């Protein structure tokens, strides 16, 4: 049983060595260990604070990006509206110009038709007059082929003409 129950001397020396070791550890090891733990805790706190700041900055940047994106969309929509308005104005102007040009061409065509009509009427009148002269000439030649008929015609004209 002597192996299981320790003696007083052994307990004394074990307790003394334990206390001495405890004092040595307290003087030399615990302060550096606690200091390094404190330093580690501070660095972890700083890292957490920096992570929180980075998170806030990212949220601010994200909000700024979303605002810029919204502004860009707004500007794009405005530019599209202006482009559509300009296109509509250009189309309207082209329609007006085309309508005016069509009116001018129509008026020129009417004037040309009227001139052609007048020229055709003048030509018909000239042709009718020429035909009348030709018919009259042929008739006169046939009737005046005889000298007695010529004398008779001259006499008739002289009766119709009165001298003043």
XYZ file of C-alpha atoms in Angstrom, residues 86-102:
17
model
C -35.952 64.265 -83.820
C -36.789 61.323 -86.096
C -40.490 62.187 -85.956
C -39.696 65.825 -86.709
C -37.457 64.782 -89.601
C -40.200 62.510 -90.978
C -42.766 65.292 -90.624
C -40.443 67.756 -92.334
C -39.799 65.236 -95.116
C -43.556 64.735 -95.520
C -44.119 68.486 -95.692
C -41.306 68.912 -98.205
C -42.564 65.976 -100.282
C -46.111 67.350 -100.184
C -44.931 70.800 -101.288
C -42.814 69.248 -104.037
C -45.745 67.103 -105.167
